[in-house]
Amino acid sequence: MAAPVSIATAPPPPLRPRTLLVGAVLVASAFGFGIFTMVGVYLGRRSDVLNTGATWLPKGSRIPLPQPNMMFLTLLMSCVTLAWASYALRRNDRQNAYVALGISTLMGFAYVVQATYLFSLTKIPVAAEEGQGVLIWAISGAHLVMVLSGMAFTALMAFRALSGSFRRVPEGVTAAAVYWSITTGVYAVIWFAVYITK
């Protein structure tokens, strides 16, 4: 008959694989590569049109710069606040973690508001002759979906943190921060390729 095992002599539990973190990286990378493919098609098509001597943006449409610049700054600041939330949870500083998660969610909403306002200002028709409208709207819309899914993911991890699920191993909030950082990196490419160079 086997000797009874006490808690003091039991072996430590196996380390849990970082499934959530790996999944967040894979999903964000898939989003990013899809958007990068559309950006590549956009740059190639724009180059073809500009080489003929024509203008790229349709007549009467414009892409103002204040909104894209502020959207970029908002995403960068929210990356910092999500890293702050992960750091605070790792130190079991739940009050600062909740503040950081709330600020991150607020900045996500600010990005969505700025993006929808920018869409109303551009006045680029979807049925533009050279396909500018379809490409610009597809790229911007895909990134907006990426941001909205990141906000939903962050909100879910915030609720788990509020319930006390993360105690010194804030894998969910760290995964949300990594997803958000990749989302910001994808926007940096869109910001330069679509909004700055036009």
CSV table of N, CA and C in Angstrom, one decimal, residues 22-191:
chain,number,residue,atom,x,y,z
A,22,VAL,N,0.3,33.1,-26.2
A,22,VAL,CA,0.6,32.6,-27.6
A,22,VAL,C,-0.6,32.8,-28.5
A,23,GLY,N,-1.8,32.5,-28.1
A,23,GLY,CA,-3.0,32.8,-28.9
A,23,GLY,C,-3.2,34.2,-29.3
A,24,ALA,N,-2.9,35.1,-28.3
A,24,ALA,CA,-3.1,36.6,-28.6
A,24,ALA,C,-2.1,37.0,-29.7
A,25,VAL,N,-0.8,36.5,-29.6
A,25,VAL,CA,0.2,36.8,-30.6
A,25,VAL,C,-0.2,36.3,-31.9
A,26,LEU,N,-0.7,35.1,-32.0
A,26,LEU,CA,-1.0,34.5,-33.3
A,26,LEU,C,-2.2,35.2,-33.9
A,27,VAL,N,-3.2,35.6,-33.1
A,27,VAL,CA,-4.4,36.3,-33.7
A,27,VAL,C,-4.0,37.7,-34.2
A,28,ALA,N,-3.2,38.4,-33.4
A,28,ALA,CA,-2.8,39.7,-33.7
A,28,ALA,C,-1.9,39.7,-35.0
A,29,SER,N,-1.0,38.7,-35.1
A,29,SER,CA,-0.2,38.6,-36.2
A,29,SER,C,-1.0,38.3,-37.5
A,30,ALA,N,-2.0,37.4,-37.3
A,30,ALA,CA,-2.8,37.1,-38.5
A,30,ALA,C,-3.6,38.3,-39.0
A,31,PHE,N,-4.1,39.1,-38.1
A,31,PHE,CA,-4.7,40.4,-38.4
A,31,PHE,C,-3.7,41.3,-39.1
A,32,GLY,N,-2.5,41.4,-38.5
A,32,GLY,CA,-1.5,42.3,-39.1
A,32,GLY,C,-1.1,41.9,-40.5
A,33,PHE,N,-0.8,40.6,-40.7
A,33,PHE,CA,-0.4,40.2,-42.0
A,33,PHE,C,-1.5,40.4,-43.1
A,34,GLY,N,-2.8,40.2,-42.7
A,34,GLY,CA,-3.9,40.5,-43.6
A,34,GLY,C,-3.9,42.0,-44.0
A,35,ILE,N,-3.7,42.8,-43.0
A,35,ILE,CA,-3.7,44.3,-43.3
A,35,ILE,C,-2.5,44.7,-44.1
A,36,PHE,N,-1.3,44.1,-43.7
A,36,PHE,CA,-0.1,44.4,-44.5
A,36,PHE,C,-0.2,44.0,-46.0
A,37,THR,N,-1.0,42.9,-46.2
A,37,THR,CA,-1.2,42.5,-47.6
A,37,THR,C,-2.0,43.6,-48.3
A,38,MET,N,-3.1,44.1,-47.7
A,38,MET,CA,-3.9,45.1,-48.3
A,38,MET,C,-3.1,46.4,-48.5
A,39,VAL,N,-2.2,46.7,-47.5
A,39,VAL,CA,-1.4,47.9,-47.7
A,39,VAL,C,-0.4,47.8,-48.9
A,40,GLY,N,0.1,46.6,-49.1
A,40,GLY,CA,1.0,46.3,-50.2
A,40,GLY,C,0.3,46.5,-51.5
A,41,VAL,N,-1.0,46.0,-51.6
A,41,VAL,CA,-1.8,46.2,-52.8
A,41,VAL,C,-2.1,47.7,-53.0
A,42,TYR,N,-2.4,48.4,-51.9
A,42,TYR,CA,-2.7,49.8,-52.0
A,42,TYR,C,-1.5,50.6,-52.5
A,43,LEU,N,-0.3,50.3,-52.0
A,43,LEU,CA,0.9,51.0,-52.4
A,43,LEU,C,1.3,50.7,-53.9
A,44,GLY,N,1.1,49.5,-54.3
A,44,GLY,CA,1.3,49.1,-55.7
A,44,GLY,C,0.4,49.8,-56.6
A,45,ARG,N,-0.9,49.8,-56.2
A,45,ARG,CA,-1.9,50.5,-57.1
A,45,ARG,C,-1.7,52.0,-57.1
A,46,ARG,N,-1.4,52.6,-56.0
A,46,ARG,CA,-1.1,54.1,-56.0
A,46,ARG,C,0.1,54.4,-56.8
A,47,SER,N,1.1,53.6,-56.8
A,47,SER,CA,2.3,53.8,-57.6
A,47,SER,C,2.0,53.8,-59.1
A,48,ASP,N,1.2,52.8,-59.5
A,48,ASP,CA,0.8,52.7,-60.9
A,48,ASP,C,0.0,53.9,-61.3
A,49,VAL,N,-0.9,54.4,-60.5
A,49,VAL,CA,-1.6,55.6,-60.9
A,49,VAL,C,-0.8,56.9,-60.9
A,50,LEU,N,0.1,57.0,-59.9
A,50,LEU,CA,1.0,58.2,-59.9
A,50,LEU,C,2.0,58.2,-61.0
A,51,ASN,N,2.4,57.0,-61.5
A,51,ASN,CA,3.3,56.9,-62.6
A,51,ASN,C,2.7,57.4,-63.9
A,52,THR,N,1.4,57.4,-64.0
A,52,THR,CA,0.7,57.8,-65.3
A,52,THR,C,0.6,59.4,-65.2
A,53,GLY,N,0.9,60.0,-64.1
A,53,GLY,CA,0.8,61.4,-64.0
A,53,GLY,C,-0.6,61.9,-63.4
A,54,ALA,N,-1.4,60.9,-63.1
A,54,ALA,CA,-2.7,61.3,-62.5
A,54,ALA,C,-2.6,61.5,-61.0
A,55,THR,N,-3.6,62.0,-60.3
A,55,THR,CA,-3.6,62.2,-58.9
A,55,THR,C,-4.3,60.9,-58.3
A,56,TRP,N,-3.8,60.6,-57.1
A,56,TRP,CA,-4.3,59.3,-56.5
A,56,TRP,C,-5.7,59.5,-55.8
A,57,LEU,N,-5.8,60.5,-55.0
A,57,LEU,CA,-7.1,60.7,-54.3
A,57,LEU,C,-8.1,61.3,-55.3
A,58,PRO,N,-9.4,60.8,-55.2
A,58,PRO,CA,-10.4,61.3,-56.1
A,58,PRO,C,-10.7,62.8,-55.8
A,59,LYS,N,-11.2,63.5,-56.8
A,59,LYS,CA,-11.5,64.9,-56.7
A,59,LYS,C,-12.6,65.1,-55.6
A,60,GLY,N,-12.3,66.1,-54.7
A,60,GLY,CA,-13.2,66.4,-53.6
A,60,GLY,C,-13.0,65.7,-52.4
A,61,SER,N,-12.1,64.7,-52.4
A,61,SER,CA,-11.8,64.0,-51.2
A,61,SER,C,-10.4,64.4,-50.6
A,62,ARG,N,-10.3,64.2,-49.3
A,62,ARG,CA,-9.0,64.6,-48.6
A,62,ARG,C,-8.8,63.7,-47.4
A,63,ILE,N,-7.6,63.7,-47.0
A,63,ILE,CA,-7.2,62.9,-45.8
A,63,ILE,C,-6.5,63.9,-44.8
A,64,PRO,N,-7.3,64.5,-43.9
A,64,PRO,CA,-6.6,65.4,-42.9
A,64,PRO,C,-5.6,64.7,-42.0
A,65,LEU,N,-4.6,65.4,-41.5
A,65,LEU,CA,-3.6,64.8,-40.7
A,65,LEU,C,-3.9,64.9,-39.2
A,66,PRO,N,-4.6,65.8,-38.6
A,66,PRO,CA,-4.7,65.9,-37.1
A,66,PRO,C,-5.3,64.6,-36.5
A,67,GLN,N,-6.4,64.1,-37.2
A,67,GLN,CA,-7.0,62.9,-36.6
A,67,GLN,C,-6.1,61.7,-36.6
A,68,PRO,N,-5.5,61.3,-37.8
A,68,PRO,CA,-4.6,60.1,-37.8
A,68,PRO,C,-3.4,60.3,-36.8
A,69,ASN,N,-2.9,61.5,-36.7
A,69,ASN,CA,-1.8,61.7,-35.7
A,69,ASN,C,-2.3,61.5,-34.3
A,70,MET,N,-3.5,62.0,-33.9
A,70,MET,CA,-4.0,61.9,-32.6
A,70,MET,C,-4.4,60.4,-32.3
A,71,MET,N,-4.9,59.7,-33.3
A,71,MET,CA,-5.2,58.3,-33.2
A,71,MET,C,-3.9,57.5,-32.9
A,72,PHE,N,-2.8,57.8,-33.5
A,72,PHE,CA,-1.6,57.2,-33.3
A,72,PHE,C,-1.1,57.4,-31.9
A,73,LEU,N,-1.1,58.7,-31.4
A,73,LEU,CA,-0.7,59.0,-30.1
A,73,LEU,C,-1.6,58.3,-29.0
A,74,THR,N,-2.9,58.2,-29.3
A,74,THR,CA,-3.8,57.6,-28.4
A,74,THR,C,-3.4,56.1,-28.2
A,75,LEU,N,-3.2,55.4,-29.3
A,75,LEU,CA,-2.8,54.0,-29.3
A,75,LEU,C,-1.5,53.8,-28.5
A,76,LEU,N,-0.5,54.7,-28.8
A,76,LEU,CA,0.8,54.6,-28.0
A,76,LEU,C,0.6,54.8,-26.5
A,77,MET,N,-0.2,55.8,-26.1
A,77,MET,CA,-0.5,56.0,-24.7
A,77,MET,C,-1.2,54.8,-24.1
A,78,SER,N,-2.1,54.2,-24.8
A,78,SER,CA,-2.8,53.0,-24.3
A,78,SER,C,-1.9,51.8,-24.1
A,79,CYS,N,-0.9,51.7,-25.0
A,79,CYS,CA,0.1,50.6,-24.8
A,79,CYS,C,0.8,50.8,-23.4
A,80,VAL,N,1.1,52.0,-23.1
A,80,VAL,CA,1.8,52.3,-21.8
A,80,VAL,C,0.9,52.0,-20.6
A,81,THR,N,-0.4,52.3,-20.7
A,81,THR,CA,-1.3,52.1,-19.6
A,81,THR,C,-1.6,50.6,-19.5
A,82,LEU,N,-1.6,49.8,-20.6
A,82,LEU,CA,-1.8,48.4,-20.4
A,82,LEU,C,-0.6,47.7,-19.8
A,83,ALA,N,0.6,48.2,-20.2
A,83,ALA,CA,1.8,47.7,-19.6
A,83,ALA,C,1.8,48.0,-18.1
A,84,TRP,N,1.3,49.2,-17.7
A,84,TRP,CA,1.2,49.6,-16.3
A,84,TRP,C,0.2,48.6,-15.6
A,85,ALA,N,-0.9,48.3,-16.2
A,85,ALA,CA,-1.9,47.4,-15.6
A,85,ALA,C,-1.2,46.0,-15.3
A,86,SER,N,-0.5,45.5,-16.3
A,86,SER,CA,0.2,44.2,-16.1
A,86,SER,C,1.2,44.3,-15.0
A,87,TYR,N,2.0,45.3,-15.0
A,87,TYR,CA,3.0,45.5,-13.9
A,87,TYR,C,2.3,45.6,-12.6
A,88,ALA,N,1.2,46.3,-12.5
A,88,ALA,CA,0.6,46.5,-11.2
A,88,ALA,C,0.0,45.2,-10.7
A,89,LEU,N,-0.6,44.4,-11.6
A,89,LEU,CA,-1.1,43.1,-11.2
A,89,LEU,C,0.0,42.1,-10.7
A,90,ARG,N,1.1,42.2,-11.4
A,90,ARG,CA,2.3,41.4,-11.0
A,90,ARG,C,2.7,41.7,-9.6
A,91,ARG,N,2.6,42.9,-9.2
A,91,ARG,CA,3.0,43.4,-7.8
A,91,ARG,C,1.8,43.3,-6.9
A,92,ASN,N,0.6,42.8,-7.3
A,92,ASN,CA,-0.6,42.7,-6.5
A,92,ASN,C,-1.1,44.1,-6.1
A,93,ASP,N,-0.8,45.1,-6.9
A,93,ASP,CA,-1.4,46.4,-6.7
A,93,ASP,C,-2.6,46.6,-7.5
A,94,ARG,N,-3.7,46.0,-7.0
A,94,ARG,CA,-5.0,45.9,-7.7
A,94,ARG,C,-5.6,47.3,-8.0
A,95,GLN,N,-5.4,48.2,-7.1
A,95,GLN,CA,-6.0,49.5,-7.3
A,95,GLN,C,-5.5,50.2,-8.5
A,96,ASN,N,-4.1,50.3,-8.7
A,96,ASN,CA,-3.5,50.9,-9.8
A,96,ASN,C,-3.8,50.1,-11.1
A,97,ALA,N,-3.9,48.7,-11.0
A,97,ALA,CA,-4.3,47.9,-12.1
A,97,ALA,C,-5.6,48.3,-12.7
A,98,TYR,N,-6.6,48.5,-11.8
A,98,TYR,CA,-8.0,48.9,-12.2
A,98,TYR,C,-8.0,50.2,-12.9
A,99,VAL,N,-7.2,51.2,-12.3
A,99,VAL,CA,-7.1,52.5,-12.9
A,99,VAL,C,-6.5,52.4,-14.3
A,100,ALA,N,-5.5,51.7,-14.4
A,100,ALA,CA,-4.8,51.5,-15.7
A,100,ALA,C,-5.7,50.8,-16.8
A,101,LEU,N,-6.4,49.8,-16.3
A,101,LEU,CA,-7.3,49.2,-17.3
A,101,LEU,C,-8.5,50.1,-17.7
A,102,GLY,N,-9.0,50.9,-16.7
A,102,GLY,CA,-10.0,51.9,-17.1
A,102,GLY,C,-9.5,52.9,-18.1
A,103,ILE,N,-8.3,53.4,-17.9
A,103,ILE,CA,-7.8,54.4,-18.8
A,103,ILE,C,-7.5,53.8,-20.2
A,104,SER,N,-7.1,52.5,-20.2
A,104,SER,CA,-6.8,51.9,-21.5
A,104,SER,C,-8.1,51.7,-22.2
A,105,THR,N,-9.2,51.3,-21.6
A,105,THR,CA,-10.5,51.2,-22.2
A,105,THR,C,-11.0,52.5,-22.7
A,106,LEU,N,-10.8,53.6,-21.9
A,106,LEU,CA,-11.2,54.9,-22.3
A,106,LEU,C,-10.5,55.4,-23.6
A,107,MET,N,-9.2,55.1,-23.6
A,107,MET,CA,-8.4,55.4,-24.8
A,107,MET,C,-8.8,54.6,-26.1
A,108,GLY,N,-9.2,53.4,-25.8
A,108,GLY,CA,-9.7,52.6,-27.0
A,108,GLY,C,-11.0,53.2,-27.5
A,109,PHE,N,-11.9,53.7,-26.7
A,109,PHE,CA,-13.1,54.3,-27.1
A,109,PHE,C,-12.7,55.6,-27.9
A,110,ALA,N,-11.7,56.4,-27.3
A,110,ALA,CA,-11.3,57.6,-28.0
A,110,ALA,C,-10.8,57.3,-29.4
A,111,TYR,N,-10.0,56.2,-29.6
A,111,TYR,CA,-9.6,55.9,-30.9
A,111,TYR,C,-10.7,55.6,-31.8
A,112,VAL,N,-11.7,54.9,-31.4
A,112,VAL,CA,-12.9,54.6,-32.2
A,112,VAL,C,-13.6,55.8,-32.6
A,113,VAL,N,-13.8,56.7,-31.7
A,113,VAL,CA,-14.5,58.0,-32.0
A,113,VAL,C,-13.7,58.8,-33.0
A,114,GLN,N,-12.4,58.9,-32.8
A,114,GLN,CA,-11.5,59.7,-33.8
A,114,GLN,C,-11.6,59.0,-35.2
A,115,ALA,N,-11.5,57.7,-35.2
A,115,ALA,CA,-11.6,57.0,-36.5
A,115,ALA,C,-12.9,57.2,-37.2
A,116,THR,N,-14.0,57.1,-36.5
A,116,THR,CA,-15.3,57.4,-37.2
A,116,THR,C,-15.4,58.8,-37.7
A,117,TYR,N,-14.9,59.8,-36.9
A,117,TYR,CA,-14.9,61.2,-37.3
A,117,TYR,C,-14.0,61.3,-38.6
A,118,LEU,N,-12.8,60.7,-38.6
A,118,LEU,CA,-12.0,60.8,-39.8
A,118,LEU,C,-12.6,60.2,-41.0
A,119,PHE,N,-13.4,59.1,-40.8
A,119,PHE,CA,-14.1,58.5,-42.0
A,119,PHE,C,-15.1,59.5,-42.5
A,120,SER,N,-15.7,60.3,-41.7
A,120,SER,CA,-16.7,61.2,-42.2
A,120,SER,C,-16.1,62.4,-42.9
A,121,LEU,N,-14.8,62.7,-42.6
A,121,LEU,CA,-14.2,63.9,-43.2
A,121,LEU,C,-13.5,63.5,-44.6
A,122,THR,N,-13.2,62.3,-44.8
A,122,THR,CA,-12.4,62.0,-46.0
A,122,THR,C,-13.2,62.1,-47.3
A,123,LYS,N,-14.5,61.7,-47.2
A,123,LYS,CA,-15.4,61.8,-48.4
A,123,LYS,C,-14.8,61.1,-49.6
A,124,ILE,N,-14.2,59.9,-49.4
A,124,ILE,CA,-13.7,59.1,-50.5
A,124,ILE,C,-14.7,58.1,-50.9
A,125,PRO,N,-15.2,58.2,-52.1
A,125,PRO,CA,-16.3,57.2,-52.5
A,125,PRO,C,-15.7,55.8,-52.7
A,126,VAL,N,-16.5,54.8,-52.3
A,126,VAL,CA,-16.1,53.4,-52.4
A,126,VAL,C,-15.9,53.1,-53.9
A,127,ALA,N,-16.8,53.6,-54.7
A,127,ALA,CA,-16.7,53.3,-56.2
A,127,ALA,C,-15.8,54.3,-56.9
A,128,ALA,N,-14.7,54.6,-56.4
A,128,ALA,CA,-13.7,55.5,-57.1
A,128,ALA,C,-13.1,54.7,-58.2
A,129,GLU,N,-12.7,55.5,-59.3
A,129,GLU,CA,-12.3,54.8,-60.5
A,129,GLU,C,-11.2,53.9,-60.4
A,130,GLU,N,-10.1,54.2,-59.7
A,130,GLU,CA,-8.9,53.4,-59.6
A,130,GLU,C,-8.9,52.5,-58.4
A,131,GLY,N,-10.0,52.4,-57.7
A,131,GLY,CA,-10.1,51.5,-56.5
A,131,GLY,C,-9.6,52.1,-55.2
A,132,GLN,N,-9.3,53.4,-55.2
A,132,GLN,CA,-8.8,54.0,-54.0
A,132,GLN,C,-9.7,53.8,-52.8
A,133,GLY,N,-11.0,54.0,-53.0
A,133,GLY,CA,-12.0,53.9,-52.0
A,133,GLY,C,-12.1,52.6,-51.3
A,134,VAL,N,-12.1,51.5,-52.2
A,134,VAL,CA,-12.2,50.2,-51.7
A,134,VAL,C,-11.0,49.9,-50.8
A,135,LEU,N,-9.8,50.2,-51.3
A,135,LEU,CA,-8.5,49.9,-50.6
A,135,LEU,C,-8.4,50.7,-49.3
A,136,ILE,N,-8.7,52.0,-49.3
A,136,ILE,CA,-8.6,52.8,-48.1
A,136,ILE,C,-9.6,52.3,-47.1
A,137,TRP,N,-10.9,52.1,-47.5
A,137,TRP,CA,-11.9,51.7,-46.5
A,137,TRP,C,-11.6,50.3,-46.0
A,138,ALA,N,-11.1,49.4,-46.9
A,138,ALA,CA,-10.8,48.0,-46.4
A,138,ALA,C,-9.7,48.0,-45.4
A,139,ILE,N,-8.6,48.8,-45.6
A,139,ILE,CA,-7.5,48.9,-44.7
A,139,ILE,C,-8.0,49.5,-43.4
A,140,SER,N,-8.6,50.6,-43.5
A,140,SER,CA,-9.1,51.3,-42.2
A,140,SER,C,-10.1,50.5,-41.5
A,141,GLY,N,-11.0,49.9,-42.2
A,141,GLY,CA,-12.1,49.1,-41.5
A,141,GLY,C,-11.5,47.9,-40.9
A,142,ALA,N,-10.5,47.2,-41.5
A,142,ALA,CA,-9.9,46.0,-40.9
A,142,ALA,C,-9.2,46.4,-39.7
A,143,HIS,N,-8.5,47.5,-39.7
A,143,HIS,CA,-7.8,47.9,-38.4
A,143,HIS,C,-8.8,48.3,-37.3
A,144,LEU,N,-9.9,48.9,-37.7
A,144,LEU,CA,-10.9,49.3,-36.7
A,144,LEU,C,-11.5,48.0,-36.1
A,145,VAL,N,-11.7,47.0,-36.9
A,145,VAL,CA,-12.1,45.7,-36.3
A,145,VAL,C,-11.1,45.1,-35.4
A,146,MET,N,-9.8,45.2,-35.8
A,146,MET,CA,-8.7,44.8,-34.9
A,146,MET,C,-8.7,45.5,-33.6
A,147,VAL,N,-8.9,46.8,-33.6
A,147,VAL,CA,-9.0,47.6,-32.4
A,147,VAL,C,-10.2,47.2,-31.5
A,148,LEU,N,-11.4,47.0,-32.2
A,148,LEU,CA,-12.6,46.6,-31.4
A,148,LEU,C,-12.4,45.3,-30.8
A,149,SER,N,-11.8,44.3,-31.5
A,149,SER,CA,-11.6,43.0,-30.9
A,149,SER,C,-10.6,43.1,-29.8
A,150,GLY,N,-9.6,44.0,-29.9
A,150,GLY,CA,-8.6,44.2,-28.8
A,150,GLY,C,-9.3,44.8,-27.6
A,151,MET,N,-10.2,45.7,-27.8
A,151,MET,CA,-11.0,46.3,-26.7
A,151,MET,C,-11.8,45.2,-26.0
A,152,ALA,N,-12.5,44.4,-26.8
A,152,ALA,CA,-13.3,43.3,-26.2
A,152,ALA,C,-12.4,42.3,-25.3
A,153,PHE,N,-11.3,42.0,-25.9
A,153,PHE,CA,-10.3,41.1,-25.2
A,153,PHE,C,-9.8,41.8,-23.9
A,154,THR,N,-9.5,43.1,-24.0
A,154,THR,CA,-9.0,43.8,-22.8
A,154,THR,C,-10.1,43.9,-21.7
A,155,ALA,N,-11.4,44.1,-22.2
A,155,ALA,CA,-12.5,44.2,-21.2
A,155,ALA,C,-12.7,42.8,-20.5
A,156,LEU,N,-12.6,41.8,-21.3
A,156,LEU,CA,-12.8,40.4,-20.7
A,156,LEU,C,-11.7,40.2,-19.7
A,157,MET,N,-10.4,40.5,-20.0
A,157,MET,CA,-9.3,40.3,-19.1
A,157,MET,C,-9.5,41.3,-17.8
A,158,ALA,N,-10.0,42.5,-18.1
A,158,ALA,CA,-10.3,43.4,-16.9
A,158,ALA,C,-11.3,42.8,-16.0
A,159,PHE,N,-12.4,42.2,-16.5
A,159,PHE,CA,-13.4,41.5,-15.6
A,159,PHE,C,-12.8,40.4,-14.9
A,160,ARG,N,-11.9,39.6,-15.5
A,160,ARG,CA,-11.2,38.5,-14.9
A,160,ARG,C,-10.3,39.0,-13.8
A,161,ALA,N,-9.6,40.2,-14.0
A,161,ALA,CA,-8.8,40.8,-13.0
A,161,ALA,C,-9.6,41.3,-11.8
A,162,LEU,N,-10.8,41.9,-12.1
A,162,LEU,CA,-11.7,42.3,-11.0
A,162,LEU,C,-12.2,41.2,-10.2
A,163,SER,N,-12.4,40.0,-10.8
A,163,SER,CA,-12.9,38.9,-10.0
A,163,SER,C,-11.8,38.2,-9.2
A,164,GLY,N,-10.5,38.7,-9.4
A,164,GLY,CA,-9.4,38.1,-8.7
A,164,GLY,C,-8.8,36.9,-9.3
A,165,SER,N,-9.0,36.7,-10.6
A,165,SER,CA,-8.4,35.5,-11.3
A,165,SER,C,-6.9,35.6,-11.4
A,166,PHE,N,-6.4,36.8,-11.6
A,166,PHE,CA,-4.9,37.0,-11.8
A,166,PHE,C,-4.3,37.4,-10.4
A,167,ARG,N,-3.6,36.4,-9.9
A,167,ARG,CA,-2.8,36.7,-8.6
A,167,ARG,C,-1.4,36.5,-8.9
A,168,ARG,N,-0.7,37.6,-9.1
A,168,ARG,CA,0.8,37.7,-9.4
A,168,ARG,C,1.2,37.0,-10.7
A,169,VAL,N,0.3,36.4,-11.5
A,169,VAL,CA,0.6,35.9,-12.8
A,169,VAL,C,-0.5,36.5,-13.7
A,170,PRO,N,-0.3,37.7,-14.1
A,170,PRO,CA,-1.4,38.4,-14.9
A,170,PRO,C,-1.3,38.0,-16.4
A,171,GLU,N,-1.4,36.7,-16.7
A,171,GLU,CA,-1.1,36.3,-18.1
A,171,GLU,C,-2.2,37.0,-19.1
A,172,GLY,N,-3.4,37.0,-18.6
A,172,GLY,CA,-4.5,37.6,-19.5
A,172,GLY,C,-4.2,39.1,-19.8
A,173,VAL,N,-3.9,39.9,-18.8
A,173,VAL,CA,-3.7,41.3,-19.1
A,173,VAL,C,-2.4,41.5,-19.9
A,174,THR,N,-1.4,40.6,-19.6
A,174,THR,CA,-0.2,40.7,-20.4
A,174,THR,C,-0.4,40.3,-21.9
A,175,ALA,N,-1.3,39.3,-22.1
A,175,ALA,CA,-1.7,39.0,-23.5
A,175,ALA,C,-2.4,40.1,-24.1
A,176,ALA,N,-3.3,40.8,-23.4
A,176,ALA,CA,-4.0,41.9,-24.0
A,176,ALA,C,-3.1,43.0,-24.3
A,177,ALA,N,-2.1,43.3,-23.5
A,177,ALA,CA,-1.1,44.3,-23.7
A,177,ALA,C,-0.2,44.0,-25.0
A,178,VAL,N,0.1,42.7,-25.1
A,178,VAL,CA,0.9,42.3,-26.3
A,178,VAL,C,0.0,42.5,-27.6
A,179,TYR,N,-1.2,42.0,-27.5
A,179,TYR,CA,-2.1,42.2,-28.6
A,179,TYR,C,-2.3,43.7,-29.0
A,180,TRP,N,-2.4,44.5,-28.0
A,180,TRP,CA,-2.6,46.0,-28.2
A,180,TRP,C,-1.3,46.6,-28.8
A,181,SER,N,-0.1,46.1,-28.4
A,181,SER,CA,1.1,46.6,-28.9
A,181,SER,C,1.3,46.2,-30.4
A,182,ILE,N,0.9,45.0,-30.8
A,182,ILE,CA,0.9,44.6,-32.2
A,182,ILE,C,-0.1,45.4,-33.0
A,183,THR,N,-1.3,45.7,-32.4
A,183,THR,CA,-2.3,46.5,-33.1
A,183,THR,C,-1.7,47.9,-33.3
A,184,THR,N,-1.0,48.5,-32.4
A,184,THR,CA,-0.4,49.8,-32.5
A,184,THR,C,0.7,49.8,-33.6
A,185,GLY,N,1.5,48.7,-33.7
A,185,GLY,CA,2.5,48.6,-34.7
A,185,GLY,C,1.9,48.5,-36.1
A,186,VAL,N,0.8,47.8,-36.2
A,186,VAL,CA,0.1,47.7,-37.5
A,186,VAL,C,-0.4,49.1,-37.9
A,187,TYR,N,-0.9,49.8,-36.9
A,187,TYR,CA,-1.4,51.2,-37.2
A,187,TYR,C,-0.3,52.1,-37.7
A,188,ALA,N,0.9,51.9,-37.1
A,188,ALA,CA,2.0,52.7,-37.5
A,188,ALA,C,2.3,52.6,-39.0
A,189,VAL,N,2.2,51.4,-39.5
A,189,VAL,CA,2.4,51.2,-41.0
A,189,VAL,C,1.3,51.9,-41.7
A,190,ILE,N,0.0,51.7,-41.3
A,190,ILE,CA,-1.1,52.3,-42.0
A,190,ILE,C,-1.0,53.8,-41.9
A,191,TRP,N,-0.6,54.4,-40.8
A,191,TRP,CA,-0.4,55.8,-40.6
A,191,TRP,C,0.5,56.4,-41.6
